[in-house]
CSV table of C-alpha atoms and ligand atoms in Angstrom, one decimal:
chain,number,residue,atom,x,y,z
A,1,UNK,CA,0.0,0.0,0.0
A,2,UNK,CA,1.2,3.5,-0.8
A,3,UNK,CA,2.4,5.8,2.0
A,4,UNK,CA,-0.3,8.3,3.1
A,5,UNK,CA,0.2,11.8,1.7
A,6,UNK,CA,1.4,14.0,4.6
A,7,UNK,CA,1.6,17.6,5.4
A,8,UNK,CA,5.3,17.3,5.2
A,9,UNK,CA,5.1,16.1,1.5
A,10,UNK,CA,2.9,19.0,0.6
A,11,UNK,CA,5.1,21.6,2.2
A,12,UNK,CA,8.3,20.3,0.5
A,13,UNK,CA,6.6,20.4,-2.9
A,14,UNK,CA,5.2,23.8,-2.3
A,15,UNK,CA,8.6,25.1,-1.4
A,16,UNK,CA,10.1,23.7,-4.6
A,17,UNK,CA,7.3,25.3,-6.6
A,18,UNK,CA,7.9,28.6,-5.0
A,19,UNK,CA,11.5,28.6,-6.2
A,20,UNK,CA,10.3,27.7,-9.7
A,21,UNK,CA,7.9,30.6,-9.6
A,22,UNK,CA,10.6,33.1,-8.6
A,23,UNK,CA,13.0,31.8,-11.2
A,24,UNK,CA,10.7,31.8,-14.2
A,25,UNK,CA,11.6,34.3,-17.0
A,26,UNK,CA,8.5,36.1,-18.2
A,27,UNK,CA,10.0,38.2,-21.1
A,28,UNK,CA,7.2,37.7,-23.6
A,29,UNK,CA,3.4,37.4,-23.7
A,30,UNK,CA,3.8,33.7,-24.6
A,31,UNK,CA,6.1,33.0,-21.7
A,32,UNK,CA,3.7,34.7,-19.3
A,33,UNK,CA,0.8,32.6,-20.6
A,34,UNK,CA,2.8,29.3,-20.4
A,35,UNK,CA,3.8,30.3,-16.8
A,36,UNK,CA,0.1,30.8,-15.9
A,37,UNK,CA,-0.9,27.4,-17.3
A,38,UNK,CA,2.1,25.6,-15.7
A,39,UNK,CA,1.2,26.8,-12.2
A,40,UNK,CA,-2.4,27.8,-12.2
A,41,UNK,CA,-3.9,25.8,-15.1
A,42,UNK,CA,-7.4,24.4,-14.2
A,43,UNK,CA,-6.6,20.8,-15.0
A,44,UNK,CA,-3.0,20.2,-14.2
A,45,UNK,CA,-1.3,23.4,-13.0
A,46,UNK,CA,1.1,22.4,-10.3
A,47,UNK,CA,-0.3,24.7,-7.7
A,48,UNK,CA,-3.9,23.6,-8.6
A,49,UNK,CA,-2.8,20.0,-8.2
A,50,UNK,CA,-1.5,20.6,-4.8
A,51,UNK,CA,-4.8,22.3,-3.8
A,52,UNK,CA,-6.6,19.1,-4.9
A,53,UNK,CA,-4.6,17.0,-2.5
A,54,UNK,CA,-5.6,18.9,0.6
A,55,UNK,CA,-8.5,16.5,1.4
A,56,UNK,CA,-6.0,13.7,1.7
A,57,UNK,CA,-4.4,15.3,4.6
A,58,UNK,CA,-5.4,14.7,8.2
A,59,UNK,CA,-8.0,17.3,9.1
A,60,UNK,CA,-5.7,19.1,11.6
A,61,UNK,CA,-3.1,19.9,8.8
A,62,UNK,CA,-5.5,21.2,6.2
A,63,UNK,CA,-5.8,24.7,7.4
A,64,UNK,CA,-2.0,25.4,7.3
A,65,UNK,CA,-1.7,23.7,3.9
A,66,UNK,CA,-4.4,26.0,2.6
A,67,UNK,CA,-2.6,29.1,3.9
A,68,UNK,CA,0.7,28.0,2.3
A,69,UNK,CA,-0.9,27.3,-1.1
A,70,UNK,CA,-3.0,30.5,-1.1
A,71,UNK,CA,0.2,32.5,-0.6
A,72,UNK,CA,1.9,30.6,-3.4
A,73,UNK,CA,-1.0,31.2,-5.8
A,74,UNK,CA,-1.0,34.9,-4.9
A,75,UNK,CA,2.7,35.1,-5.7
A,76,UNK,CA,2.1,33.5,-9.1
A,77,UNK,CA,-0.6,36.1,-9.8
A,78,UNK,CA,1.6,39.0,-8.7
A,79,UNK,CA,4.4,37.9,-11.1
A,80,UNK,CA,1.9,37.6,-13.9
A,81,UNK,CA,0.5,41.1,-13.3
A,82,UNK,CA,3.9,42.7,-13.1
A,83,UNK,CA,5.0,40.9,-16.3
A,84,UNK,CA,2.0,41.9,-18.3
A,85,UNK,CA,2.1,45.5,-17.3
A,86,UNK,CA,5.7,45.9,-18.2
A,87,UNK,CA,5.1,44.1,-21.5
A,88,UNK,CA,2.2,46.5,-22.2
A,89,UNK,CA,4.4,49.6,-21.4
A,90,UNK,CA,7.1,48.3,-23.8
A,91,UNK,CA,4.6,47.6,-26.6
A,92,UNK,CA,3.3,51.1,-26.6
A,93,UNK,CA,5.9,53.1,-28.4
A,94,UNK,CA,6.8,56.5,-26.9
A,95,UNK,CA,4.9,58.3,-29.8
A,96,UNK,CA,1.8,56.4,-28.9
A,97,UNK,CA,1.9,57.0,-25.2
A,98,UNK,CA,-0.3,59.7,-23.9
A,99,UNK,CA,1.7,62.9,-23.5
A,100,UNK,CA,0.1,64.9,-20.7
A,101,UNK,CA,2.2,68.0,-21.6
A,102,UNK,CA,0.5,68.4,-25.0
A,103,UNK,CA,-1.9,71.3,-25.2
A,104,UNK,CA,-5.5,70.4,-26.0
A,105,UNK,CA,-6.5,70.4,-29.7
A,106,UNK,CA,-9.5,72.6,-29.2
A,107,UNK,CA,-9.7,75.9,-27.4
A,108,UNK,CA,-12.4,75.6,-24.7
A,109,UNK,CA,-15.3,78.0,-25.3
A,110,UNK,CA,-15.6,80.4,-22.3
A,111,UNK,CA,-19.1,80.7,-21.1
A,112,UNK,CA,-20.6,84.1,-20.1
A,113,UNK,CA,-23.5,85.4,-18.1
A,114,UNK,CA,-26.8,85.7,-19.9
A,115,UNK,CA,-27.8,89.3,-20.5
A,116,UNK,CA,-31.0,88.7,-18.5
A,117,UNK,CA,-29.0,87.3,-15.5
A,118,UNK,CA,-26.7,90.3,-15.8
A,119,UNK,CA,-29.5,92.8,-15.7
A,120,UNK,CA,-31.2,90.9,-12.8
A,121,UNK,CA,-28.0,91.0,-10.8
A,122,UNK,CA,-27.5,94.7,-11.3
A,123,UNK,CA,-31.2,95.4,-10.3
A,124,UNK,CA,-31.0,93.3,-7.2
A,125,UNK,CA,-27.5,94.7,-6.4
A,126,UNK,CA,-28.9,98.3,-6.5
A,127,UNK,CA,-31.8,97.4,-4.2
A,128,UNK,CA,-29.6,95.6,-1.8
A,129,UNK,CA,-27.5,98.7,-1.4
A,130,UNK,CA,-30.8,100.6,-0.7
A,131,UNK,CA,-31.4,98.2,2.2
A,132,UNK,CA,-33.8,95.7,0.6
A,133,UNK,CA,-33.6,92.0,1.2
A,134,UNK,CA,-34.3,89.4,-1.4
A,135,UNK,CA,-37.4,87.1,-1.2
A,136,UNK,CA,-38.4,84.1,-3.3
A,137,UNK,CA,-41.8,82.5,-4.1
A,138,UNK,CA,-43.1,79.5,-6.1
A,139,UNK,CA,-43.8,79.8,-9.8
A,140,UNK,CA,-46.9,77.5,-9.4
A,141,UNK,CA,-49.4,79.6,-7.5
A,142,UNK,CA,-53.0,79.4,-6.3
A,143,UNK,CA,-55.8,81.8,-7.1
A,144,UNK,CA,-55.8,83.3,-3.6
A,145,UNK,CA,-52.1,84.4,-3.6
A,146,UNK,CA,-51.9,85.4,-7.2
A,147,UNK,CA,-55.2,87.3,-7.4
A,148,UNK,CA,-57.7,87.3,-4.5
A,149,UNK,CA,-55.4,88.5,-1.7
A,150,UNK,CA,-54.1,91.2,-4.1
A,151,UNK,CA,-57.6,92.6,-4.2
A,152,UNK,CA,-58.6,91.2,-7.5
A,153,UNK,CA,-62.2,90.2,-6.7
A,154,UNK,CA,-63.4,86.9,-8.4
A,155,UNK,CA,-64.7,87.7,-11.9
A,156,UNK,CA,-63.3,91.2,-11.7
A,157,UNK,CA,-62.2,92.4,-15.2
A,158,UNK,CA,-58.8,93.3,-13.9
A,159,UNK,CA,-58.0,89.6,-14.1
A,160,UNK,CA,-58.2,89.9,-17.8
A,161,UNK,CA,-55.1,92.2,-17.8
A,162,UNK,CA,-53.1,89.0,-17.1
A,163,UNK,CA,-53.9,86.2,-19.4
A,164,UNK,CA,-53.3,83.2,-17.2
A,165,UNK,CA,-51.9,79.7,-17.8
A,166,UNK,CA,-54.0,77.5,-15.6
A,167,UNK,CA,-52.7,74.1,-14.5
A,168,UNK,CA,-56.1,72.7,-13.4
A,169,UNK,CA,-59.5,72.9,-14.8
A,170,UNK,CA,-60.8,74.2,-11.5
A,171,UNK,CA,-58.9,77.4,-12.2
A,172,UNK,CA,-57.3,77.4,-8.7
A,173,UNK,CA,-53.8,76.3,-9.7
A,174,UNK,CA,-51.8,78.4,-12.2
A,175,UNK,CA,-48.4,79.6,-13.3
A,176,UNK,CA,-48.0,82.9,-11.5
A,177,UNK,CA,-48.7,85.8,-13.8
A,178,UNK,CA,-46.6,88.2,-11.7
A,179,UNK,CA,-44.2,88.3,-8.8
A,180,UNK,CA,-46.8,90.2,-6.7
A,181,UNK,CA,-47.9,87.1,-4.8
A,182,UNK,CA,-44.5,87.1,-3.1
A,183,UNK,CA,-45.7,90.3,-1.4
A,184,UNK,CA,-48.5,88.2,0.2
A,185,UNK,CA,-46.3,85.3,1.1
A,186,UNK,CA,-43.7,87.6,2.7
A,187,UNK,CA,-46.2,89.5,4.7
A,188,UNK,CA,-47.8,86.3,5.9
A,189,UNK,CA,-44.6,84.9,7.2
A,190,UNK,CA,-43.1,88.0,8.8
A,191,UNK,CA,-44.0,91.1,10.8
A,192,UNK,CA,-43.7,94.7,9.6
A,193,UNK,CA,-41.5,96.5,8.8
A,194,UNK,CA,-40.9,95.0,5.3
A,195,UNK,CA,-38.4,96.1,2.8
A,196,UNK,CA,-38.0,93.3,0.2
A,197,UNK,CA,-37.6,92.7,-3.5
A,198,UNK,CA,-38.6,89.4,-5.2
A,199,UNK,CA,-37.0,88.7,-8.5
A,200,UNK,CA,-38.3,85.8,-10.6
A,201,UNK,CA,-40.0,84.2,-13.6
A,202,UNK,CA,-43.6,84.8,-14.5
A,203,UNK,CA,-45.9,83.3,-17.1
A,204,UNK,CA,-48.7,84.6,-19.4
A,205,UNK,CA,-50.7,83.1,-22.2
A,206,UNK,CA,-49.5,85.7,-24.7
A,207,UNK,CA,-49.2,85.4,-28.4
A,208,UNK,CA,-45.5,85.2,-29.0
A,209,UNK,CA,-44.2,88.3,-31.0
A,210,UNK,CA,-41.2,90.5,-31.0
A,211,UNK,CA,-42.4,92.2,-27.9
A,212,UNK,CA,-44.2,89.5,-25.9
A,213,UNK,CA,-43.3,86.0,-24.7
A,214,UNK,CA,-45.1,83.3,-22.7
A,215,UNK,CA,-42.6,83.8,-19.9
A,216,UNK,CA,-40.6,86.7,-18.7
A,217,UNK,CA,-39.0,88.1,-15.5
A,218,UNK,CA,-40.1,90.7,-13.0
A,219,UNK,CA,-38.6,92.2,-9.9
A,220,UNK,CA,-41.2,92.9,-7.3
A,221,UNK,CA,-40.6,95.4,-4.5
A,222,UNK,CA,-42.5,96.0,-1.2
A,223,UNK,CA,-42.0,98.4,1.6
A,224,UNK,CA,-44.4,98.4,4.6
A,225,UNK,CA,-43.8,100.4,7.7
A,226,UNK,CA,-45.4,103.2,9.7
A,227,UNK,CA,-45.6,106.6,7.9
A,228,UNK,CA,-44.6,105.4,4.4
A,229,UNK,CA,-45.8,107.8,1.8
A,230,UNK,CA,-45.7,108.2,-2.0
A,231,UNK,CA,-42.6,110.4,-1.5
A,232,UNK,CA,-40.7,107.4,-0.3
A,233,UNK,CA,-41.9,105.4,-3.4
A,234,UNK,CA,-40.7,108.2,-5.7
A,235,UNK,CA,-37.5,108.5,-3.9
A,236,UNK,CA,-36.6,104.8,-4.1
A,237,UNK,CA,-37.5,104.5,-7.7
A,238,UNK,CA,-35.6,107.6,-8.8
A,239,UNK,CA,-32.5,106.4,-6.8
A,240,UNK,CA,-32.9,103.0,-8.7
A,241,UNK,CA,-33.3,104.5,-12.1
A,242,UNK,CA,-30.4,106.9,-11.6
A,243,UNK,CA,-28.2,104.0,-10.5
A,244,UNK,CA,-29.3,101.7,-13.4
A,245,UNK,CA,-29.5,104.1,-16.3
A,246,UNK,CA,-27.2,106.9,-15.2
A,247,UNK,CA,-27.9,110.1,-13.3
A,248,UNK,CA,-28.9,111.9,-16.5
A,249,UNK,CA,-31.9,109.6,-17.1
A,250,UNK,CA,-35.2,111.3,-17.9
A,251,UNK,CA,-38.2,109.9,-16.0
A,252,UNK,CA,-41.9,110.3,-16.0
A,253,UNK,CA,-44.5,109.3,-13.5
A,254,UNK,CA,-47.9,108.5,-15.0
A,255,UNK,CA,-51.1,107.6,-13.2
A,256,UNK,CA,-52.3,104.1,-13.7
A,257,UNK,CA,-54.5,101.4,-12.2
A,258,UNK,CA,-53.7,98.2,-10.4
A,259,UNK,CA,-56.1,96.5,-8.0
A,260,UNK,CA,-53.5,96.1,-5.3
A,261,UNK,CA,-52.3,99.7,-5.1
A,262,UNK,CA,-54.1,103.0,-4.6
A,263,UNK,CA,-53.0,105.4,-6.0
A,264,UNK,CA,-51.1,103.7,-8.8
A,265,UNK,CA,-48.5,105.0,-11.2
A,266,UNK,CA,-46.3,103.7,-14.0
A,267,UNK,CA,-42.7,104.9,-14.4
A,268,UNK,CA,-41.5,105.7,-17.9
A,269,UNK,CA,-37.9,106.4,-19.1
A,270,UNK,CA,-37.1,108.4,-22.1
A,271,UNK,CA,-35.4,106.3,-24.7
A,272,UNK,CA,-33.2,108.3,-27.1
A,273,UNK,CA,-33.5,107.1,-30.7
A,274,UNK,CA,-31.9,108.6,-33.8
A,275,UNK,CA,-34.3,111.2,-35.0
A,276,UNK,CA,-36.2,111.6,-31.8
A,277,UNK,CA,-37.0,109.2,-29.1
A,278,UNK,CA,-40.0,107.9,-27.0
A,279,UNK,CA,-41.2,107.1,-23.5
A,280,UNK,CA,-40.8,103.5,-22.5
A,281,UNK,CA,-42.8,102.0,-19.5
A,282,UNK,CA,-40.5,100.1,-17.1
A,283,UNK,CA,-42.6,99.4,-14.1
A,284,UNK,CA,-45.9,99.6,-12.3
A,285,UNK,CA,-46.1,100.9,-8.7
A,286,UNK,CA,-48.3,102.5,-6.1
A,287,UNK,CA,-49.3,102.7,-2.5
A,288,UNK,CA,-50.3,99.2,-1.1
A,289,UNK,CA,-54.1,99.0,-1.1
A,290,UNK,CA,-55.6,98.8,2.5
A,291,UNK,CA,-57.5,95.7,1.4
A,292,UNK,CA,-54.2,93.9,0.7
A,293,UNK,CA,-52.8,94.8,4.1
A,294,UNK,CA,-56.0,93.5,5.6
A,295,UNK,CA,-56.0,90.2,3.7
A,296,UNK,CA,-52.7,89.4,5.4
A,297,UNK,CA,-53.7,90.6,8.8
A,298,UNK,CA,-51.8,93.9,8.9
A,299,UNK,CA,-53.6,97.0,10.4
A,300,UNK,CA,-53.9,99.6,7.6
A,301,UNK,CA,-54.6,102.3,10.1
A,302,UNK,CA,-51.2,101.8,11.6
A,303,UNK,CA,-49.1,100.7,8.6
A,304,UNK,CA,-48.8,101.9,5.0
A,305,UNK,CA,-46.5,100.8,2.2
A,306,UNK,CA,-45.6,101.1,-1.4
A,307,UNK,CA,-44.9,98.4,-4.0
A,308,UNK,CA,-43.6,98.2,-7.5
A,309,UNK,CA,-43.1,95.6,-10.2
A,310,UNK,CA,-40.7,96.0,-13.1
A,311,UNK,CA,-40.2,94.0,-16.2
A,312,UNK,CA,-36.6,92.8,-16.5
A,313,UNK,CA,-36.8,92.0,-20.2
A,314,UNK,CA,-37.8,95.6,-20.8
A,315,UNK,CA,-34.7,96.9,-19.0
A,316,UNK,CA,-32.4,94.4,-20.8
A,317,UNK,CA,-33.8,95.5,-24.1
A,318,UNK,CA,-33.4,99.1,-23.3
A,319,UNK,CA,-29.9,98.7,-21.9
A,320,UNK,CA,-28.6,96.6,-24.8
A,321,UNK,CA,-30.7,97.9,-27.7
A,322,UNK,CA,-32.4,94.6,-28.2
A,323,UNK,CA,-35.5,94.9,-30.4
A,324,UNK,CA,-36.9,91.3,-30.4
A,325,UNK,CA,-37.7,89.8,-27.0
A,326,UNK,CA,-37.5,86.2,-28.4
A,327,UNK,CA,-33.8,86.3,-29.0
A,328,UNK,CA,-33.4,86.3,-25.2
A,329,UNK,CA,-34.8,82.7,-25.0
A,330,UNK,CA,-33.3,81.2,-28.2
A,331,UNK,CA,-29.9,80.3,-26.9
A,332,UNK,CA,-28.3,81.5,-30.1
A,333,UNK,CA,-24.5,81.5,-29.5
A,334,UNK,CA,-24.1,84.4,-32.1
A,335,UNK,CA,-26.2,86.5,-29.9
A,336,UNK,CA,-25.1,85.3,-26.4
A,337,UNK,CA,-21.4,85.5,-27.2
A,338,UNK,CA,-21.8,89.3,-27.6
A,339,UNK,CA,-22.2,89.7,-23.8
B,401,DAH,N1,-47.9,92.9,-10.9
B,401,DAH,C1,-48.1,94.0,-11.9
B,401,DAH,C2,-48.0,93.3,-13.2
B,401,DAH,O1,-47.5,92.3,-13.4
B,401,DAH,C3,-46.9,95.0,-11.8
B,401,DAH,C4,-47.0,95.8,-10.5
B,401,DAH,C5,-47.7,97.0,-10.6
B,401,DAH,C6,-46.5,95.3,-9.4
B,401,DAH,C7,-47.8,97.8,-9.4
B,401,DAH,C8,-46.6,96.2,-8.2
B,401,DAH,C9,-47.3,97.4,-8.3
B,401,DAH,O2,-46.1,95.8,-7.0
B,401,DAH,O3,-47.4,98.1,-7.2
B,401,DAH,O4,-48.5,93.9,-14.2
């Protein structure tokens, strides 16, 4: 009968293999592959074969044998990996290797700030310097915030001034038609005094032409405190217009109507054109209507306020001499790269 296979046998064989592993020359892809098959080949690789003999060992010796063989197998794999990566490096000739010092082939296009963003930032910057803080509100509004609380009674014809994009047949959910609902939201969440502006997008169901679009931007303003008068309103707006257009700007205050202000006025700036010029409306404004203060629980006997809302596209078109509003939304590089 054959002698039983012992741990001693296995360790001696493993040690001999280890020497062979270290001595092997792996100078080519073929040599590396032969090496792999010789030691780790599935059927008769010599390390594989030793693994298969572990069950013949007495149980107490199997663990140590497993550890020895695992480390041998790992060593084979390390040599293979090292050999293959140096072969790979040699195969790639210097010209083909990636040269990280080469400049890119294409000059990156530098982005720039959209003209509307630019104008929005300069408007908010001016008001921040005048002590206003910036508020935000949702673009999806309900009827109460967008109209009712702003003193548009249900079915009042003033609602027709703002052709609304409704999101539900009930008519209660809509894209906000102006930034004025942010007045309501701010007054509901805070206490007077208020001194805020609210820039943002608004939406109307307009026929799209060179001068109207289905979305545009407004900056809303609201000041509520004790003893606020129309003189404060005019002062703030004149300060703003002087800072935005330059101190030589010509301005005109014109009576108007808005449900949420009384009295109401629009502000026009003189737009110089070759061979004349004309007045351009840039904002609506007025003294906050007592009904609006009441709808948010502020006592109109004690507090008064002014509000205004300006069209950002108008100001951008004036500032840059843009004649067609649609170009602000077309993302045409030939236009945008001029800013
Ligand atoms: N919300 C008005 C509109 O979109 C603009 C406006 C007018 C806002 C007068 C105001 C205001 O705050 O006082 O047509």
